[in-house]
Short mmCIF file of C-alpha atoms in Angstrom, two decimals:
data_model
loop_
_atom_site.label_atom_id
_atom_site.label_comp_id
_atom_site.label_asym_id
_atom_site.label_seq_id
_atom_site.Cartn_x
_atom_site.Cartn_y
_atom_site.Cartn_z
CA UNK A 1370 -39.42 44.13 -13.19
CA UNK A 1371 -39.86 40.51 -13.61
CA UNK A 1372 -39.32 40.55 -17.33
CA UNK A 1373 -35.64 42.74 -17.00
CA UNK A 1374 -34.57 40.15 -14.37
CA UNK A 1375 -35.60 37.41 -16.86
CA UNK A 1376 -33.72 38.80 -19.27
CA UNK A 1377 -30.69 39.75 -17.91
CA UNK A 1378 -30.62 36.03 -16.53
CA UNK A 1379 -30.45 35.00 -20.08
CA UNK A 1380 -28.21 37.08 -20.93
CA UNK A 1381 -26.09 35.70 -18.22
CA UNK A 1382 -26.54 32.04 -19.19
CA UNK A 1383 -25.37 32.54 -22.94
CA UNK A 1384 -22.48 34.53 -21.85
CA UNK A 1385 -21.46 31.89 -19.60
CA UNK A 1386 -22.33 29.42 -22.28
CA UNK A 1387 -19.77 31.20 -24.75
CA UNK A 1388 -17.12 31.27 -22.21
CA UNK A 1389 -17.23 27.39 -21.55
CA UNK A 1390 -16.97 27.14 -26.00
CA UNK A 1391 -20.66 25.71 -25.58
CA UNK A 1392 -22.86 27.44 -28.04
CA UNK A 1393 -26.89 27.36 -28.22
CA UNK A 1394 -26.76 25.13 -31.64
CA UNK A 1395 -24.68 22.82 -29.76
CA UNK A 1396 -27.15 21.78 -27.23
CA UNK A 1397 -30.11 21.04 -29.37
CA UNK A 1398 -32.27 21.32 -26.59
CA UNK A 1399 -35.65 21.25 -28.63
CA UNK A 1400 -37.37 18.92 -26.49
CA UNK A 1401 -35.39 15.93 -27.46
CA UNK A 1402 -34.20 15.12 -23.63
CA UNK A 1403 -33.55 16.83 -20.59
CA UNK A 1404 -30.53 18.55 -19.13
CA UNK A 1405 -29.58 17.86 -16.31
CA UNK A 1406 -25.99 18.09 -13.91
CA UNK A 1407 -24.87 14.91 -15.45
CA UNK A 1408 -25.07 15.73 -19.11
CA UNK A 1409 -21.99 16.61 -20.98
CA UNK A 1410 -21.63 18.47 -24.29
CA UNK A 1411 -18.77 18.42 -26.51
CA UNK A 1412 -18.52 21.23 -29.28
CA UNK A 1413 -17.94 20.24 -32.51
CA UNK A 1414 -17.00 23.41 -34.58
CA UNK A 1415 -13.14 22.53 -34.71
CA UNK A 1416 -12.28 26.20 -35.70
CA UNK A 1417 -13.27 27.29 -32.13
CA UNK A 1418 -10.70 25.04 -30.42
CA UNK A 1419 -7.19 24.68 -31.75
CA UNK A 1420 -6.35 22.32 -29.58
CA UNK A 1421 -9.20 20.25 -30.50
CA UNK A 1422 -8.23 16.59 -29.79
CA UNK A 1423 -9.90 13.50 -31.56
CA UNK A 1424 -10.22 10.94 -29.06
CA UNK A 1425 -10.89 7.97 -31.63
CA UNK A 1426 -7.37 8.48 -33.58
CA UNK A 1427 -5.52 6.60 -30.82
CA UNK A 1428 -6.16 2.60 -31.17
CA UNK A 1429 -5.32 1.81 -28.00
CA UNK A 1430 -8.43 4.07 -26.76
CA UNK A 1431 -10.85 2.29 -29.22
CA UNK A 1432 -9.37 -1.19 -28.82
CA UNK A 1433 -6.97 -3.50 -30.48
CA UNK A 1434 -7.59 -4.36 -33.94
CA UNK A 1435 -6.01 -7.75 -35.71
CA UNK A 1436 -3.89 -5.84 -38.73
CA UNK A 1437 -5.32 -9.06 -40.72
CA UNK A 1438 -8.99 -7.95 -40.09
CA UNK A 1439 -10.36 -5.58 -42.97
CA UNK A 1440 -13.63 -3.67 -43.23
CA UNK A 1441 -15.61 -4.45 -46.23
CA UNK A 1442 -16.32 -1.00 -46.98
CA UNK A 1443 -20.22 -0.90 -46.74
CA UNK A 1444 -20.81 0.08 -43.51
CA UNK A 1445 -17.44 -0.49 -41.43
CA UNK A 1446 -17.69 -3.59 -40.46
CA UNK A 1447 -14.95 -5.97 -39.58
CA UNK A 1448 -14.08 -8.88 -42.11
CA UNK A 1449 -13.17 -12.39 -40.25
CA UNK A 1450 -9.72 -12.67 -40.63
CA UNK A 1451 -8.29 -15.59 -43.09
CA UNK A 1452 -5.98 -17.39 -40.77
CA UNK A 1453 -8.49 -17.33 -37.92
CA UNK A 1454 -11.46 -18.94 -40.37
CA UNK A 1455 -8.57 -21.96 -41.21
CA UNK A 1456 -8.37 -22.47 -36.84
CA UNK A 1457 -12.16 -22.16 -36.84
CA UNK A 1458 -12.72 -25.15 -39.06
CA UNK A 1459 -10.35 -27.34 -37.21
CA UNK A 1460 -13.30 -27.74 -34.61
CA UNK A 1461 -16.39 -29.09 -34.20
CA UNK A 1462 -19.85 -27.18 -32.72
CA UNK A 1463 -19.10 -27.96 -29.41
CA UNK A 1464 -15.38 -26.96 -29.31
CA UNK A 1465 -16.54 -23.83 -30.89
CA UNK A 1466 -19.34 -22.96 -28.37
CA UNK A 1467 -16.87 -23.81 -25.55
CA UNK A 1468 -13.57 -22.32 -26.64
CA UNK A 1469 -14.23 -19.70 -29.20
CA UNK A 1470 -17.66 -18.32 -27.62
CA UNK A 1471 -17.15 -15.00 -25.28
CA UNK A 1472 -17.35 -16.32 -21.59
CA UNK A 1473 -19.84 -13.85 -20.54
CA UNK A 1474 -21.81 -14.25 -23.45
CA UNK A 1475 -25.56 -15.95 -22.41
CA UNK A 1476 -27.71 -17.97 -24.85
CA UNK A 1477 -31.14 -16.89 -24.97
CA UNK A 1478 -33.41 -19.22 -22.52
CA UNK A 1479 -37.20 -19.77 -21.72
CA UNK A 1480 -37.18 -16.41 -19.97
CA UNK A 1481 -40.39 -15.16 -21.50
CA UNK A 1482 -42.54 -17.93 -21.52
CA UNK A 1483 -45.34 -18.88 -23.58
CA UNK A 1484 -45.67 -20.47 -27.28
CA UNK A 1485 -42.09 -19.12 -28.24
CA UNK A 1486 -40.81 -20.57 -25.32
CA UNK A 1487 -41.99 -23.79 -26.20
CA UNK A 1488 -40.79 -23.22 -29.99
CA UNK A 1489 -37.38 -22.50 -28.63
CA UNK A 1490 -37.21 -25.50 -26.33
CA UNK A 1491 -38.08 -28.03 -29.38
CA UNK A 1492 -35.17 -26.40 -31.29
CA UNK A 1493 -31.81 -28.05 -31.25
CA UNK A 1494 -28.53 -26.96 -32.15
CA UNK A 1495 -27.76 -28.75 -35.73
CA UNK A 1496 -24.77 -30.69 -36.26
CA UNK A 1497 -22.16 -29.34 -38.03
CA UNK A 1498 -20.79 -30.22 -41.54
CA UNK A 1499 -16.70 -29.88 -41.24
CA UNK A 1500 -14.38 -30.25 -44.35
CA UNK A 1501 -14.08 -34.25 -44.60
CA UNK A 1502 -14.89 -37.50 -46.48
CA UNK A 1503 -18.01 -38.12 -47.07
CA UNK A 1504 -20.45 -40.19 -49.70
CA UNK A 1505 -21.17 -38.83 -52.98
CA UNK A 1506 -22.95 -40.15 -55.81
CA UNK A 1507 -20.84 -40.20 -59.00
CA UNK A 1508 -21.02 -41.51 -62.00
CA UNK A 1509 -18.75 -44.66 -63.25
CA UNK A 1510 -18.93 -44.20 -66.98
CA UNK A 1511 -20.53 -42.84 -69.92
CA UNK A 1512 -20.87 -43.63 -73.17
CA UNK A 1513 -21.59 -41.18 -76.06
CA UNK A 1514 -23.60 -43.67 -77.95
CA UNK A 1515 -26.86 -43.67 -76.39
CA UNK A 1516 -27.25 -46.61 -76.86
CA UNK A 1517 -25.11 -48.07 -74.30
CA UNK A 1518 -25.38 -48.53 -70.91
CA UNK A 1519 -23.34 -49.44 -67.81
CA UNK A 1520 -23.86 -51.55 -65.03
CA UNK A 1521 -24.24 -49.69 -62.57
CA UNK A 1522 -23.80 -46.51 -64.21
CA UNK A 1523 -23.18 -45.03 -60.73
CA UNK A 1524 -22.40 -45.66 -57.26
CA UNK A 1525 -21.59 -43.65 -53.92
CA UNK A 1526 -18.15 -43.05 -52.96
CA UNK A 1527 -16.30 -40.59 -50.32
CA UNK A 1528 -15.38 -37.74 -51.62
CA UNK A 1529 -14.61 -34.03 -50.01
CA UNK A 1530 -17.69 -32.19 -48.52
CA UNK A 1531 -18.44 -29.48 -46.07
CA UNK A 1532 -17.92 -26.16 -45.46
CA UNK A 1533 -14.81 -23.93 -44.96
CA UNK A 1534 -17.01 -20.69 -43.65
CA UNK A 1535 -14.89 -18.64 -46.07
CA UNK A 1536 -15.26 -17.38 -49.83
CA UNK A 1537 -11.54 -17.81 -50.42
CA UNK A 1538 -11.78 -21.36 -49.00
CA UNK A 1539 -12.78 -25.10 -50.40
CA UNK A 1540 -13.09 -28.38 -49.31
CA UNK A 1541 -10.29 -30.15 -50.84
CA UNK A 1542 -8.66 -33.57 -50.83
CA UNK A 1543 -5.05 -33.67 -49.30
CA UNK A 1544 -4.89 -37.74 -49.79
CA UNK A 1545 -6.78 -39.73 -52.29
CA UNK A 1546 -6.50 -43.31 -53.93
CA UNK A 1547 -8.13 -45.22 -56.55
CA UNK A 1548 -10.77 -47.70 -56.20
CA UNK A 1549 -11.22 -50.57 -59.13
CA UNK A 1550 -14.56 -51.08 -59.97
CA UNK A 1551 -16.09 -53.80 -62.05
CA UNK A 1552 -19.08 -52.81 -64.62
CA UNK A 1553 -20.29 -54.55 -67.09
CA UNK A 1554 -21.01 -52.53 -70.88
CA UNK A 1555 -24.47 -53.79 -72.37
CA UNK A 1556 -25.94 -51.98 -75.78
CA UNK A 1557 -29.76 -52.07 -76.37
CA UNK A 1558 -30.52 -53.76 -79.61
CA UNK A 1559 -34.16 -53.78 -79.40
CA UNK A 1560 -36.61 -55.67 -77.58
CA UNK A 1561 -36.59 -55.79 -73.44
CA UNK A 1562 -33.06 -57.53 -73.14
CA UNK A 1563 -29.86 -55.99 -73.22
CA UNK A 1564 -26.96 -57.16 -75.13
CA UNK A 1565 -23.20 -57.78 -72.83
CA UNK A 1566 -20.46 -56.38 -74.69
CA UNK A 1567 -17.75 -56.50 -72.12
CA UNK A 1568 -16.75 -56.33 -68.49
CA UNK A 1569 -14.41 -53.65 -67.69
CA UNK A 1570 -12.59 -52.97 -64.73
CA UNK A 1571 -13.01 -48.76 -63.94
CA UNK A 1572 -10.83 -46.86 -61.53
CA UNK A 1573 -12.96 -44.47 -59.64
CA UNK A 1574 -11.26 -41.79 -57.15
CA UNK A 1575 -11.95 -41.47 -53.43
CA UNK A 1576 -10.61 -38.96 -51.58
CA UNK A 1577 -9.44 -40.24 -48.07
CA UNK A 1578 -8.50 -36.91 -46.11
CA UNK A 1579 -9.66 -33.30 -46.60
CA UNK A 1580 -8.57 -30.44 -45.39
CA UNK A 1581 -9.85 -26.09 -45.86
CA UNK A 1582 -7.32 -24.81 -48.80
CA UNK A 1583 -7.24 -21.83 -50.68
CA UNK A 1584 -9.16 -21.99 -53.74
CA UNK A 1585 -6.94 -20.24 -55.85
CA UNK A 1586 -3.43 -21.73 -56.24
CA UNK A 1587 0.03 -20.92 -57.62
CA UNK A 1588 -0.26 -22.33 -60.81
CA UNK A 1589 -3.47 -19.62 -61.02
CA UNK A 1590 -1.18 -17.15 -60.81
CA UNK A 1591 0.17 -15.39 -64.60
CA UNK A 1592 3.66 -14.23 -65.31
CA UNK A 1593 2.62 -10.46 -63.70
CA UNK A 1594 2.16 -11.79 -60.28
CA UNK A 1595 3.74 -13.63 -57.28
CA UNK A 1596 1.23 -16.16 -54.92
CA UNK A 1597 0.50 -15.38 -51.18
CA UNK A 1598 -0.71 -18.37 -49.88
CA UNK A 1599 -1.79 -16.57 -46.42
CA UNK A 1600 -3.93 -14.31 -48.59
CA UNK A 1601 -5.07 -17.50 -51.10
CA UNK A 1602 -4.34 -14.50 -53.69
CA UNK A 1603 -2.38 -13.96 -56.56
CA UNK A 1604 -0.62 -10.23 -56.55
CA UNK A 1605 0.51 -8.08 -58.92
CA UNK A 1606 4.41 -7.36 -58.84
CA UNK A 1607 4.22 -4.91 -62.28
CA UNK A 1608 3.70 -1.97 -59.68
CA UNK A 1609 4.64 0.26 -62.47
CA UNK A 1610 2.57 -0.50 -64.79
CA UNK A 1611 0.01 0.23 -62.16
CA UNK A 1612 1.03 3.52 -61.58
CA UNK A 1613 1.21 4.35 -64.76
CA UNK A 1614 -2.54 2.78 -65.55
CA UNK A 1615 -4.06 5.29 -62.47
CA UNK A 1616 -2.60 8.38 -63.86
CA UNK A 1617 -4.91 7.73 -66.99
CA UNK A 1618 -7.45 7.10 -64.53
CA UNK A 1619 -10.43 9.09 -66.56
CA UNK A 1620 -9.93 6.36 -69.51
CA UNK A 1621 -8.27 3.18 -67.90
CA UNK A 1622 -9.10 0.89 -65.33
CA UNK A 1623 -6.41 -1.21 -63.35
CA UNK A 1624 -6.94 -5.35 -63.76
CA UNK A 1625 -6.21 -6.44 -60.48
CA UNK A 1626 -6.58 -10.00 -61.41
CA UNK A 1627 -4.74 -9.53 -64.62
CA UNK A 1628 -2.30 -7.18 -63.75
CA UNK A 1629 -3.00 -5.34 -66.54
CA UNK A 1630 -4.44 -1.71 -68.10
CA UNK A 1631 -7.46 -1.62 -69.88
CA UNK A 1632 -10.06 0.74 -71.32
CA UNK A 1633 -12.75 1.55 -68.71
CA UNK A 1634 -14.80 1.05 -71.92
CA UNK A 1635 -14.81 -0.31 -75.11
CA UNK A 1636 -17.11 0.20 -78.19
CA UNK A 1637 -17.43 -0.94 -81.92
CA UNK A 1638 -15.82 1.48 -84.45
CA UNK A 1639 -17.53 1.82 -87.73
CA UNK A 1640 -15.98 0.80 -91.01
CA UNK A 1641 -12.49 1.75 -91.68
CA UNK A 1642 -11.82 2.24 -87.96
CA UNK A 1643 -10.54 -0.05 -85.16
CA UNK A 1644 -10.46 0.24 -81.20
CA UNK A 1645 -7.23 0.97 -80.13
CA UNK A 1646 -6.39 -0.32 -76.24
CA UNK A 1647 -3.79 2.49 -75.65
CA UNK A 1648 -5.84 5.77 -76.69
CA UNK A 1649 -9.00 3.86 -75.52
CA UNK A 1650 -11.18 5.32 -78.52
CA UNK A 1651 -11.50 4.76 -82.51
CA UNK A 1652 -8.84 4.95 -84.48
CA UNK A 1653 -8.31 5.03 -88.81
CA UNK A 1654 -7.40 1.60 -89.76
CA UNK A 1655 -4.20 2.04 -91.28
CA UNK A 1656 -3.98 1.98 -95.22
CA UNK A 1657 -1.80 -1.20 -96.14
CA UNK A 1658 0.47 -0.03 -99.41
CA UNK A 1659 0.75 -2.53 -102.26
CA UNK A 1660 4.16 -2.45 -103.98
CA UNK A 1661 5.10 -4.33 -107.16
CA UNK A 1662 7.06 -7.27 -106.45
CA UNK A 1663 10.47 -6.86 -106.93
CA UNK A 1664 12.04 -9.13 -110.08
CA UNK A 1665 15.36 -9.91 -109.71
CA UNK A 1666 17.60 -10.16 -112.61
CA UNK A 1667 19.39 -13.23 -113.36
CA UNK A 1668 22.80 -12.57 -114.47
CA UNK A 1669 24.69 -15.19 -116.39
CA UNK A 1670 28.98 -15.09 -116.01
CA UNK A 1671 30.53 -15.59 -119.08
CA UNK A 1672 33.71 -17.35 -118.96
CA UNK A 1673 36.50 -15.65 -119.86
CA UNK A 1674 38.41 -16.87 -123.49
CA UNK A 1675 41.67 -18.58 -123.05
CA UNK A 1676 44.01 -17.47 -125.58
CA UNK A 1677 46.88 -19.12 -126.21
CA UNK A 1678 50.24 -18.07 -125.30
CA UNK A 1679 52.38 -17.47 -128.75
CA UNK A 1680 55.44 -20.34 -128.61
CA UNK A 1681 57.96 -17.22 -129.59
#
């Protein structure tokens, strides 16, 4: 008696379960948590619901997105976008922290106590190291004959330094001048004295304001391609060529930094054979035909006789 009821209370429960599109597979209830009034279960076998709607293909339910931000393709995460890294490195640690920092974000404190605590407490934010003039050792002059020497053969001057938080970006000078330095060329002729040959006056460069620029530049750029210097990127403009390169896609590759077609792989032909680019395998070297040289003739004009006119 117990059993039947049992039974035709399970019954009941799948048959409900069918009705609401909720099937057994769908609940995976092996243990792994509880049901309960509050859980919900979405079905996931599309061909049961025509009108199945995707939540996640509207934007505006997932969240705005910058149309400059790209995902690297490993595992779907955001890149930072280009012109947002160039405001970034307009600012120092603290302007960062304070302006660029999510308000409700909270920095981890001594909450837990103990010897990490303490660790944490000793450590100090470092200072940062922006794009800007700074000293660098480098070298004065050289000689190729070793033995010569200059003096000094170095010295420290300011030149560009820091970083620019982006692989696209360097530390670059955007003013510079010449400094005149005074060295004095000495050759070693033996012994422990050093022999003056001259003083010369040496122009060494010092850069005097820096700025985050794109590494690559227009003059990078070949006769294929036109510069975007929001995207520090040379781009191809032979879109044809390009079309015409993924169509063959089995044998060619597309250059993107050429702009060009070429074999997804070469290899060395054997004697009498060459690589061709276009058909991307061995070909016959072409036979070369030897003809005779061809001898002109020289033809000599013979002047025509004058003969005289008879007086009658």
């Amino acid at each position: 008696m117990v059993l039947g009821a049992l039974v035709v209370c399970l019954v009941g429960i799948n048959a409900a379960q069918e009705a609401m599109g909720v099937f057994p597979d769908d609940l995976n209830l092996r243990g792994d948590y509880a049901v309960n009034d509050n859980t919900h279960f979405h079905h996931h076998h599309h061909h049961h619901h025509p009108g199945f709607h995707n939540h996640f293909d509207n934007d505006d339910e997932m969240g705005e997105v910058d149309e400059n931000s790209k995902s690297d393709g490993s595992n779907g995460t955001l890149q930072i976008p280009l012109d947002f890294i160039k405001d970034l490195n307009q600012h120092n640690v603290s302007d960062l922290l304070l302006h660029y920092i999510e308000e409700d974000a909270v920095f981890l404190q001594d909450r837990f106590g103990g010897d990490e605590a303490e660790e944490r407490s000793a450590a100090t934010i470092p200072k940062g190291a922006p794009c800007m003039p700074e000293l660098q050792t480098v070298n004065i002059a050289a000689s190729d004959d070793p033995s010569v020497l200059y003096i000094p053969q170095c010295t420290r001057v300011e030149r560009c330094g820091g970083c620019c938080s982006h692989h696209l970006l360097a530390c670059q000078p955007e003013t510079k001048e010449e400094i005149p330095f005074k060295v004095i060329k000495t050759q070693y002729t033996g012994g422990k004295k050093l022999k003056v040959l001259s003083k010369e006056v040496i122009l060494v460069e010092k850069h005097t304001k820096c700025k985050c620029d794109c590494k690559v530049r227009a003059e990078d750029c070949n006769r294929f391609q036109e510069y975007r210097k929001s995207e520090c990127r040379c781009a191809c403009t032979n879109y044809d060529e390009e079309k015409k390169c993924n169509k063959n896609s089995l044998t060619k590759l597309w250059n993107p930094d050429l702009c060009a077609c070429q074999c997804r792989e070469t290899m060395q032909c054997s004697t009498g054979s060459y690589f061709d680019q276009n058909e991307c395998k061995c070909l016959p070297t072409p036979v070369k035909r030897r003809f005779a040289p061809f001898q002109r003739r020289s033809y000599r004009t013979q002047p025509f006789p004058i003969v005289p006119l008879d007086d009658d």
